[in-house]
Amino acid sequence: MAILKVNNLIKKFGNFTALNGVDLEVSQGEIYGFIGPNGAGKTTTLRILLGILKATSGQATIFGMDAWKDTVKIHKRVAYVPGEVNLWPNLTGGEVIDLFVKLRGSNNKRRREELIERFDLDPTKKCRTYSKGNRQKVALIAAFASDADLYILDEPTSGLDPLMERVFQEYVTEAKKEGKSILLSSHILSEVERLCDKVSIIRNGKIIESGSLEELRHLTRTSVVLDTKEPIADLGKVKGVHNIERKNNLLYFHVDSDQMDEVMKYISQFGIIKLEVAPPTLEDLFMRHYKVDGGGH
Amino acid sequence: MFRELYTNTGKLAGFILRKDRIRLPVWIISIVVFTFLIASILPDLYATGADRQIMAETMKNPAITVMLGPGYGLDNYTDGAMMAHFMLLFSAIATGIMGILLTTRHTREDEEEGRIEMIRSLPVGPLSPLAATILNITLANIVISLVVGFSLYSLGLEDMDLGGCLLYGASLGVIGIFFAALTGLFAQLTSNTRATIGYSFGFLILAYIIRGIGDVENETLSLISPLGLILRTQVFVNNYWWPVFLTLGISVIIFGISLYLNSIRDLGAGFIPTRPGKRNASRFLLSPLGLSFRLQRTSIISWTIGMFILGISYGSILGDLEGFLNTSGIIQQMIPEGEGLSLTERFMTMLMTILSILGTIPALMYVLKLSYEEKRNRTEYLLSKAVSRNKVIGSYTLIAILAVPIIQLMSILGLWFAAISTMDDAITFNTFFKAGFVHIPAMWIMVGLAVFLIGYFPEHVSLTWLYLGYAFFVVYLGDMLQLPDWMSNLSPFGHIPQVPIEEVDITKIFILVLISIVLTFSGFIGYSKRDIQG
Ligand SMILES: Nc1ncnc2c1ncn2[C@@H]1O[C@H](COP(=O)(O)OP(=O)(O)OP(=O)(O)O)[C@@H](O)[C@H]1O
Ligand SMILES: [Mg+2]
């Protein structure tokens, strides 16, 4: 069941087109990764979903309601963490958490205390004295302390240390287990890879790739490390083989995923001593998309 | 070592100048043109010596002294003496405000926004940002001093010699420098922009009040206030330079102290300490209204007390005024006619308008806080929760709207307390109350205008300040400069009946309230339709 649906979303700031036909669909119980280079339009998309910006055209619905018109009803069930957390300097972290939780409409004291402890935050400090990571923790605690059905997270971990990042991932996984949905924009690809069921890549205001990690991998190349008894002749001429390099008598190359079978048949003729096959990482995917057409930005 | 502290101050000053390439010329040109225009029309307004002498008689009035400062050369009221008496204090306040705003912008504001951190990571000395800022503003004030001085001289007025003109210019410039240095000090002591601006303006207002009381009651008191001190130059009458040099010396000392404080504190920190706070929010904070009240609590309390004190200080001259008015005939020319009313009551209406305009400042601050919050990306927290836009803008508007009658009441109480203790034939509380509360619709229109701009033109909200400044100018100097009626009609305060001289026109009041409601609600509509920056 689709919880969040974005259809041909266009957003212009004056003459500048920030979003140029974005489509997204997040189903219940899904963790959805949203990645793309700086200035691609991630934050803009999320802000439209939150009804803070008004789309120039296109639809954005959450729980089947219009993201611009039904903001209050939608927000009762949505938790949001912005990338740049800028809090009121003279309120304490504890006060801000209480305020945020209350404004969403739920209140769970025990969970709040648990989160504060897990994230290791001193809630009696004034926000002006918090580091970037600590400000982010305040927003994360407020988000997870409220009982939301959808979490919209815009680079929520850019300031967290690895320990805290682990805690964050646990809470995200837990939320997913409870059947909640998460839309996660992030530049930390390993995090997206570990957490997300589906990923969309946005560039220059357009979604250029979407699907489960499996599907995306299928679209790309597998990296292979090979050593054979006899030297391989004409590997470069085999269909689907790219980027051949030779280092320490080993051959490194990439294979188009759909040509794997043919390539394996070919190389086995030369007597395989060693063969390592690695699926492409999200980073490979990402790099490939950005490097095409000169990388965009 | 010394050099290292100030590395690249010059380049940084150039950079600051670039950032201010529009702002600074606008300030300088406004101040210069304003001075020049007034100086060129005054001789026509009061063409003959006799005209000026009549004016001088009315100016001997203690209420005028509180407003404009002591009149020098009233026995021989030349163009120069008149110019200095009318304009010096106000122009000096303008350069003071310029000093406060520009200094805050390049010191504490840049620091709070993390920009100083970026700059300090470059090969730039730790004291360079402060030094470069003060250097720039000092240069700007020197430019103002010279251009004002020479342009006045170029008018070739008989009683305005070169020395006097330059002294006039220098008096303006040195106040600009003083307030820049003072703001530089507050930028070290406090740890955020609003507090820096708040303390600096607080000091300016205090300086104005002390001077007002001192000018009437006690000369020494006036010398404590930089604004009082600078009037002692007695420009175009005796041309004393010592107040200029004294103010400059004090500015240098203040600047030195702030450099020292800057050198011993951490980046981003202040000296007014922050205490650990509450673990949990009180129930009162947990709503947009509670939040916006809490964020402005200190400001609300200080302004409420401040307006009371301002009321007392204006009220304290009513006794002196009573004595003066009963012996002076000419004054009637200045003050509106009214049957069966004492002259003090008539004068009180003008006082009330001025207090109302000043009381509009905090009300505007409370509503414009919303746009400050938006610029700092803090409204998106509220709007991403189950909170409607109307509720967010409504909370800030409500505080501003409610603040208006409370602030009015405080200044009325101040006036009344002072009146009953200084006047023989005291004005009744009822009269004060009516005269004060009748201004509320105009104040609400100003608030409504701010809401309207927040809704439709969020980049231009500061126009409200300009408009309020205009309203103030028209009331304060309108009579003396014989400004045409349409100019005062452009301000909402120009449409407020002058109770008790005029009757309260219910229809008019109703229309004014209606305008404020329309402005406010259309602002709400605009706000709920537009993109929020953050
Ligand atoms: N209010 C605005 N006015 C004009 N342009 C804007 C505005 N907000 C965003 N943009 C532009 O829209 C584009 C998309 O910005 P957005 O913030 O959505 O990028 P992003 O994908 O979140 O990038 P990052 O990874 O750096 O956070 C950028 O080019 C940005 O400059
Ligand atoms: Mg972003």
Tab-separated table of C-alpha atoms in Angstrom, chain B residues 45-424:
chain	number	residue	atom	x	y	z
B	45	LEU	CA	10.168	79.200	6.864
B	46	TYR	CA	11.379	81.765	9.339
B	47	ALA	CA	12.506	84.476	7.008
B	48	THR	CA	12.904	87.515	9.207
B	49	GLY	CA	14.655	88.031	12.498
B	50	ALA	CA	11.280	88.815	14.007
B	51	ASP	CA	9.835	85.480	12.877
B	52	ARG	CA	12.734	83.687	14.422
B	53	GLN	CA	12.460	85.642	17.640
B	54	ILE	CA	8.791	84.640	17.966
B	55	MET	CA	9.810	81.051	17.438
B	56	ALA	CA	12.554	81.456	20.037
B	57	GLU	CA	9.963	82.490	22.628
B	58	THR	CA	7.987	79.308	22.099
B	59	MET	CA	11.168	77.294	22.196
B	60	LYS	CA	11.952	78.409	25.728
B	61	ASN	CA	9.380	75.900	26.801
B	62	PRO	CA	10.643	73.012	28.963
B	63	ALA	CA	8.689	70.448	26.946
B	64	ILE	CA	10.615	71.498	23.859
B	65	THR	CA	13.818	71.275	25.843
B	66	VAL	CA	13.010	67.696	26.757
B	67	MET	CA	12.282	66.857	23.149
B	68	LEU	CA	15.030	68.750	21.316
B	69	GLY	CA	17.572	69.717	23.932
B	70	PRO	CA	18.389	73.125	25.413
B	71	GLY	CA	18.122	76.092	23.063
B	72	TYR	CA	21.343	78.056	22.768
B	73	GLY	CA	21.336	81.572	21.462
B	74	LEU	CA	17.606	81.992	21.986
B	75	ASP	CA	18.136	85.713	22.533
B	76	ASN	CA	19.567	86.020	19.074
B	77	TYR	CA	17.941	83.103	17.295
B	78	THR	CA	19.952	82.931	14.094
B	79	ASP	CA	19.420	80.396	11.295
B	80	GLY	CA	22.358	78.443	12.642
B	81	ALA	CA	21.114	78.402	16.219
B	82	MET	CA	17.724	77.278	14.995
B	83	MET	CA	19.148	74.574	12.759
B	84	ALA	CA	21.242	73.169	15.584
B	85	HIS	CA	18.346	73.317	18.015
B	86	PHE	CA	15.882	71.573	15.681
B	87	MET	CA	18.114	69.053	14.037
B	88	LEU	CA	21.315	68.221	15.881
B	89	LEU	CA	19.853	65.809	18.421
B	90	PHE	CA	17.815	63.916	15.854
B	91	SER	CA	20.523	63.659	13.283
B	92	ALA	CA	22.900	62.463	15.994
B	93	ILE	CA	20.408	59.784	16.996
B	94	ALA	CA	20.246	58.735	13.339
B	95	THR	CA	24.018	58.283	13.103
B	96	GLY	CA	23.852	56.462	16.445
B	97	ILE	CA	21.292	54.023	15.071
B	98	MET	CA	23.417	53.557	11.982
B	99	GLY	CA	26.396	52.750	14.199
B	100	ILE	CA	24.389	50.213	16.211
B	101	LEU	CA	22.884	48.389	13.237
B	102	LEU	CA	26.010	48.236	11.105
B	103	THR	CA	28.275	47.184	13.960
B	104	THR	CA	25.943	44.408	15.095
B	105	ARG	CA	25.682	43.175	11.545
B	106	HIS	CA	29.408	42.672	11.131
B	107	THR	CA	30.273	41.524	14.635
B	108	ARG	CA	27.829	39.501	16.686
B	109	GLU	CA	25.478	38.640	13.831
B	110	ASP	CA	28.287	37.320	11.644
B	111	GLU	CA	29.607	35.432	14.649
B	112	GLU	CA	26.240	33.912	15.501
B	113	GLU	CA	25.765	32.813	11.900
B	114	GLY	CA	29.155	31.129	11.916
B	115	ARG	CA	30.641	33.475	9.331
B	116	ILE	CA	33.333	34.842	11.628
B	117	GLU	CA	34.456	31.265	12.184
B	118	MET	CA	35.012	30.865	8.458
B	119	ILE	CA	36.921	34.117	8.324
B	120	ARG	CA	39.007	33.324	11.401
B	121	SER	CA	40.072	30.039	9.840
B	122	LEU	CA	41.823	32.099	7.174
B	123	PRO	CA	45.050	33.954	7.922
B	124	VAL	CA	43.142	36.670	9.737
B	125	GLY	CA	43.950	38.001	13.195
B	126	PRO	CA	41.529	37.225	16.027
B	127	LEU	CA	40.772	40.901	16.586
B	128	SER	CA	40.630	41.802	12.903
B	129	PRO	CA	36.847	41.409	12.396
B	130	LEU	CA	36.025	43.808	15.250
B	131	ALA	CA	38.809	46.204	14.302
B	132	ALA	CA	37.842	46.182	10.618
B	133	THR	CA	34.184	46.820	11.454
B	134	ILE	CA	34.928	49.773	13.722
B	135	LEU	CA	37.451	51.104	11.228
B	136	ASN	CA	34.868	51.080	8.463
B	137	ILE	CA	32.142	52.695	10.494
B	138	THR	CA	34.560	55.307	11.771
B	139	LEU	CA	35.531	56.147	8.213
B	140	ALA	CA	31.876	56.298	7.220
B	141	ASN	CA	31.222	58.743	10.040
B	142	ILE	CA	34.180	60.862	9.057
B	143	VAL	CA	32.730	61.009	5.556
B	144	ILE	CA	29.364	62.004	7.017
B	145	SER	CA	31.008	64.683	9.162
B	146	LEU	CA	32.888	66.230	6.273
B	147	VAL	CA	30.118	66.023	3.695
B	148	VAL	CA	27.513	67.376	6.108
B	149	GLY	CA	29.906	70.128	7.173
B	150	PHE	CA	30.838	71.278	3.697
B	151	SER	CA	27.356	70.938	2.239
B	152	LEU	CA	25.953	73.102	5.035
B	153	TYR	CA	28.678	75.621	4.383
B	154	SER	CA	27.901	75.566	0.675
B	155	LEU	CA	24.454	76.974	1.424
B	156	GLY	CA	26.263	80.171	2.292
B	157	LEU	CA	23.973	81.125	5.139
B	158	GLU	CA	24.982	84.207	7.005
B	159	ASP	CA	25.165	82.730	10.474
B	160	MET	CA	26.726	79.436	9.518
B	161	ASP	CA	30.474	79.787	9.185
B	162	LEU	CA	32.831	77.008	8.131
B	163	GLY	CA	33.953	76.235	11.690
B	164	GLY	CA	30.361	75.859	12.855
B	165	CYS	CA	29.384	73.724	9.882
B	166	LEU	CA	32.302	71.379	10.408
B	167	LEU	CA	31.530	71.184	14.119
B	168	TYR	CA	27.928	70.319	13.290
B	169	GLY	CA	29.110	67.526	10.999
B	170	ALA	CA	31.673	66.306	13.524
B	171	SER	CA	29.015	66.194	16.262
B	172	LEU	CA	26.946	63.821	14.146
B	173	GLY	CA	29.916	61.719	13.160
B	174	VAL	CA	31.292	61.336	16.645
B	175	ILE	CA	27.970	60.028	17.958
B	176	GLY	CA	27.987	57.463	15.157
B	177	ILE	CA	31.487	56.437	16.198
B	178	PHE	CA	30.524	56.326	19.865
B	179	PHE	CA	27.569	54.017	19.297
B	180	ALA	CA	29.597	51.806	16.964
B	181	ALA	CA	32.205	51.375	19.705
B	182	LEU	CA	29.537	50.795	22.338
B	183	THR	CA	27.805	48.171	20.193
B	184	GLY	CA	31.184	46.543	19.653
B	185	LEU	CA	31.397	46.268	23.435
B	186	PHE	CA	27.909	44.786	23.792
B	187	ALA	CA	28.773	42.348	20.999
B	188	GLN	CA	31.470	40.996	23.323
B	189	LEU	CA	29.364	40.952	26.469
B	190	THR	CA	26.266	39.283	25.067
B	191	SER	CA	26.213	36.085	23.085
B	192	ASN	CA	23.509	36.714	20.508
B	193	THR	CA	22.424	39.296	17.982
B	194	ARG	CA	19.138	40.223	19.566
B	195	ALA	CA	20.743	40.881	22.920
B	196	THR	CA	23.452	43.022	21.311
B	197	ILE	CA	20.883	45.144	19.507
B	198	GLY	CA	18.643	45.196	22.566
B	199	TYR	CA	21.332	46.461	24.955
B	200	SER	CA	22.608	49.011	22.445
B	201	PHE	CA	19.204	50.490	21.737
B	202	GLY	CA	18.436	50.322	25.433
B	203	PHE	CA	21.507	52.444	26.041
B	204	LEU	CA	20.496	54.900	23.302
B	205	ILE	CA	17.030	55.332	24.797
B	206	LEU	CA	18.478	55.692	28.281
B	207	ALA	CA	20.911	58.309	26.993
B	208	TYR	CA	17.983	60.180	25.465
B	209	ILE	CA	15.906	60.049	28.641
B	210	ILE	CA	18.772	61.087	30.930
B	211	ARG	CA	19.523	63.985	28.627
B	212	GLY	CA	15.861	65.014	28.615
B	213	ILE	CA	15.601	65.093	32.372
B	214	GLY	CA	19.039	66.641	32.725
B	215	ASP	CA	18.352	69.433	30.254
B	216	VAL	CA	15.395	70.565	32.294
B	217	GLU	CA	16.468	69.750	35.823
B	218	ASN	CA	20.208	69.392	36.153
B	219	GLU	CA	22.990	70.265	33.740
B	220	THR	CA	25.474	67.717	35.171
B	221	LEU	CA	23.052	64.887	34.527
B	222	SER	CA	23.000	65.781	30.835
B	223	LEU	CA	26.775	65.566	30.622
B	224	ILE	CA	26.612	61.895	31.610
B	225	SER	CA	24.616	61.158	28.474
B	226	PRO	CA	26.564	61.159	25.198
B	227	LEU	CA	23.555	62.783	23.542
B	228	GLY	CA	23.466	65.486	26.224
B	229	LEU	CA	27.196	65.981	25.957
B	230	ILE	CA	27.195	66.514	22.212
B	231	LEU	CA	24.523	69.240	22.465
B	232	ARG	CA	26.996	71.166	24.641
B	233	THR	CA	28.968	71.962	21.504
B	234	GLN	CA	26.459	74.816	21.195
B	235	VAL	CA	26.992	74.722	17.459
B	236	PHE	CA	26.616	77.993	15.557
B	237	VAL	CA	26.379	79.862	18.878
B	238	ASN	CA	29.581	79.218	20.811
B	239	ASN	CA	31.154	76.402	18.768
B	240	TYR	CA	32.805	74.417	21.564
B	241	TRP	CA	34.864	71.506	20.256
B	242	TRP	CA	35.641	69.844	23.581
B	243	PRO	CA	32.449	67.672	23.674
B	244	VAL	CA	33.453	66.168	20.318
B	245	PHE	CA	36.937	65.303	21.511
B	246	LEU	CA	35.694	64.034	24.854
B	247	THR	CA	33.180	61.723	23.132
B	248	LEU	CA	35.860	60.560	20.738
B	249	GLY	CA	38.214	59.812	23.650
B	250	ILE	CA	35.534	57.830	25.464
B	251	SER	CA	34.812	55.908	22.253
B	252	VAL	CA	38.466	54.983	21.933
B	253	ILE	CA	38.489	53.709	25.516
B	254	ILE	CA	35.332	51.658	24.937
B	255	PHE	CA	36.820	50.298	21.728
B	256	GLY	CA	39.982	49.328	23.619
B	257	ILE	CA	37.959	47.507	26.269
B	258	SER	CA	35.991	45.597	23.656
B	259	LEU	CA	39.188	44.592	21.856
B	260	TYR	CA	40.533	43.325	25.167
B	261	LEU	CA	37.341	41.395	25.918
B	262	ASN	CA	37.353	40.002	22.395
B	263	SER	CA	40.893	38.774	22.883
B	264	ILE	CA	40.122	36.861	26.080
B	265	ARG	CA	36.832	35.240	25.142
B	266	ASP	CA	36.006	32.182	23.056
B	267	LEU	CA	34.466	32.478	19.655
B	268	GLY	CA	30.682	32.352	19.911
B	269	ALA	CA	30.696	33.016	23.661
B	270	GLY	CA	29.752	36.092	25.649
B	271	PHE	CA	30.370	37.230	29.206
B	272	ILE	CA	26.813	37.309	30.396
B	273	PRO	CA	26.715	33.684	31.517
B	274	THR	CA	24.299	30.940	30.501
B	275	ARG	CA	22.975	28.744	33.294
B	276	PRO	CA	21.899	25.110	32.946
B	277	GLY	CA	18.196	24.995	32.360
B	278	LYS	CA	15.189	22.809	32.788
B	279	ARG	CA	15.090	19.169	31.882
B	280	ASN	CA	11.422	19.343	30.968
B	281	ALA	CA	9.354	22.075	29.406
B	282	SER	CA	6.726	23.714	31.569
B	283	ARG	CA	3.209	23.148	30.356
B	284	PHE	CA	3.004	26.818	29.443
B	285	LEU	CA	5.687	26.490	26.750
B	286	LEU	CA	4.033	23.651	24.866
B	287	SER	CA	2.188	25.578	22.143
B	288	PRO	CA	3.187	27.957	19.373
B	289	LEU	CA	1.781	30.815	21.436
B	290	GLY	CA	3.632	29.682	24.545
B	291	LEU	CA	6.824	29.344	22.533
B	292	SER	CA	6.632	32.768	20.948
B	293	PHE	CA	5.873	34.319	24.328
B	294	ARG	CA	8.747	32.479	25.944
B	295	LEU	CA	11.202	33.524	23.240
B	296	GLN	CA	10.311	37.171	23.796
B	297	ARG	CA	9.648	37.162	27.507
B	298	THR	CA	12.658	39.270	28.428
B	299	SER	CA	11.910	41.786	25.732
B	300	ILE	CA	8.260	42.030	26.774
B	301	ILE	CA	9.137	42.631	30.409
B	302	SER	CA	11.856	45.173	29.642
B	303	TRP	CA	9.719	47.155	27.236
B	304	THR	CA	6.809	47.232	29.650
B	305	ILE	CA	9.047	48.661	32.351
B	306	GLY	CA	10.830	50.887	29.844
B	307	MET	CA	7.621	52.508	28.603
B	308	PHE	CA	6.557	53.162	32.183
B	309	ILE	CA	9.855	54.934	32.838
B	310	LEU	CA	9.563	56.877	29.600
B	311	GLY	CA	6.048	57.912	30.650
B	312	ILE	CA	7.374	59.120	33.996
B	313	SER	CA	10.184	61.081	32.423
B	314	TYR	CA	7.914	62.826	29.938
B	315	GLY	CA	5.331	63.338	32.667
B	316	SER	CA	7.861	64.884	35.002
B	317	ILE	CA	8.076	67.972	32.833
B	318	LEU	CA	4.343	68.572	32.875
B	319	GLY	CA	4.734	70.535	36.134
B	320	ASP	CA	7.427	72.789	34.675
B	321	LEU	CA	5.373	73.141	31.554
B	322	GLU	CA	2.350	74.243	33.512
B	323	GLY	CA	4.331	77.106	35.020
B	324	PHE	CA	5.792	78.095	31.684
B	325	LEU	CA	2.608	77.939	29.660
B	326	ASN	CA	0.707	80.098	32.071
B	327	THR	CA	3.209	82.915	31.520
B	328	SER	CA	3.776	82.602	27.769
B	329	GLY	CA	1.305	83.827	25.213
B	330	ILE	CA	3.013	82.935	21.984
B	331	ILE	CA	2.907	79.228	22.652
B	332	GLN	CA	-0.710	79.069	21.598
B	333	GLN	CA	0.445	79.287	18.029
B	334	MET	CA	2.099	75.916	18.391
B	335	ILE	CA	-0.537	74.034	20.213
B	336	PRO	CA	-3.945	73.216	18.772
B	337	GLU	CA	-6.962	75.245	19.866
B	338	GLY	CA	-9.404	73.807	22.335
B	339	GLU	CA	-12.120	75.349	24.441
B	340	GLY	CA	-11.954	75.049	28.173
B	341	LEU	CA	-8.817	73.013	28.249
B	342	SER	CA	-5.613	73.821	30.045
B	343	LEU	CA	-2.563	74.284	27.857
B	344	THR	CA	-0.866	71.322	29.466
B	345	GLU	CA	-3.761	69.149	28.402
B	346	ARG	CA	-3.360	70.356	24.857
B	347	PHE	CA	0.348	69.697	24.904
B	348	MET	CA	-0.277	66.292	26.367
B	349	THR	CA	-1.922	65.107	23.143
B	350	MET	CA	1.295	65.528	21.235
B	351	LEU	CA	3.198	63.762	23.981
B	352	MET	CA	0.756	60.897	23.798
B	353	THR	CA	1.251	60.489	20.064
B	354	ILE	CA	5.015	60.344	20.506
B	355	LEU	CA	4.715	57.781	23.280
B	356	SER	CA	2.343	55.740	21.116
B	357	ILE	CA	4.778	55.716	18.218
B	358	LEU	CA	7.587	54.645	20.522
B	359	GLY	CA	5.284	52.013	22.022
B	360	THR	CA	4.709	50.644	18.528
B	361	ILE	CA	8.379	49.624	18.357
B	362	PRO	CA	8.030	46.623	20.697
B	363	ALA	CA	4.719	45.597	19.106
B	364	LEU	CA	6.417	45.497	15.707
B	365	MET	CA	9.353	43.597	17.163
B	366	TYR	CA	7.021	40.919	18.509
B	367	VAL	CA	5.330	40.277	15.183
B	368	LEU	CA	8.479	40.627	13.065
B	369	LYS	CA	10.111	38.010	15.282
B	370	LEU	CA	8.295	35.515	13.071
B	371	SER	CA	10.245	36.621	10.039
B	372	TYR	CA	13.483	36.469	12.068
B	373	GLU	CA	12.581	32.892	13.003
B	374	GLU	CA	11.893	32.014	9.387
B	375	LYS	CA	15.273	33.345	8.311
B	376	ARG	CA	16.875	31.082	10.895
B	377	ASN	CA	14.947	28.046	9.606
B	378	ARG	CA	13.034	27.605	12.826
B	379	THR	CA	9.454	27.893	11.631
B	380	GLU	CA	9.769	24.655	9.696
B	381	TYR	CA	9.910	22.759	12.999
B	382	LEU	CA	6.498	24.063	13.915
B	383	LEU	CA	5.016	23.706	10.447
B	384	SER	CA	6.244	20.130	10.107
B	385	LYS	CA	4.245	19.288	13.231
B	386	ALA	CA	0.473	19.236	13.499
B	387	VAL	CA	0.399	23.028	13.582
B	388	SER	CA	-1.343	25.117	10.957
B	389	ARG	CA	0.206	28.208	9.445
B	390	ASN	CA	-2.565	30.350	10.857
B	391	LYS	CA	-1.657	29.159	14.295
B	392	VAL	CA	2.003	30.038	13.819
B	393	ILE	CA	1.485	33.529	12.427
B	394	GLY	CA	-1.480	33.979	14.760
B	395	SER	CA	0.654	33.412	17.847
B	396	TYR	CA	3.113	36.149	16.958
B	397	THR	CA	0.358	38.521	15.841
B	398	LEU	CA	-1.668	37.949	18.978
B	399	ILE	CA	1.244	38.852	21.213
B	400	ALA	CA	1.819	42.050	19.243
B	401	ILE	CA	-1.861	42.982	19.316
B	402	LEU	CA	-2.185	42.361	23.033
B	403	ALA	CA	1.079	44.140	23.758
B	404	VAL	CA	-0.315	47.383	22.334
B	405	PRO	CA	-2.904	48.183	25.057
B	406	ILE	CA	-0.596	46.928	27.801
B	407	ILE	CA	2.232	49.157	26.636
B	408	GLN	CA	-0.137	52.094	26.278
B	409	LEU	CA	-1.398	51.527	29.790
B	410	MET	CA	2.158	51.500	31.123
B	411	SER	CA	3.145	54.797	29.510
B	412	ILE	CA	-0.152	56.344	30.629
B	413	LEU	CA	0.450	55.201	34.189
B	414	GLY	CA	3.955	56.653	34.028
B	415	LEU	CA	2.678	59.985	32.754
B	416	TRP	CA	-0.078	60.090	35.308
B	417	PHE	CA	2.157	59.267	38.288
B	418	ALA	CA	4.558	61.984	37.256
B	419	ALA	CA	1.724	64.416	36.582
B	420	ILE	CA	0.061	64.057	39.963
B	421	SER	CA	3.362	64.528	41.724
B	422	THR	CA	4.550	67.582	39.788
B	423	MET	CA	1.445	69.484	38.704
B	424	ASP	CA	-0.673	71.846	40.786
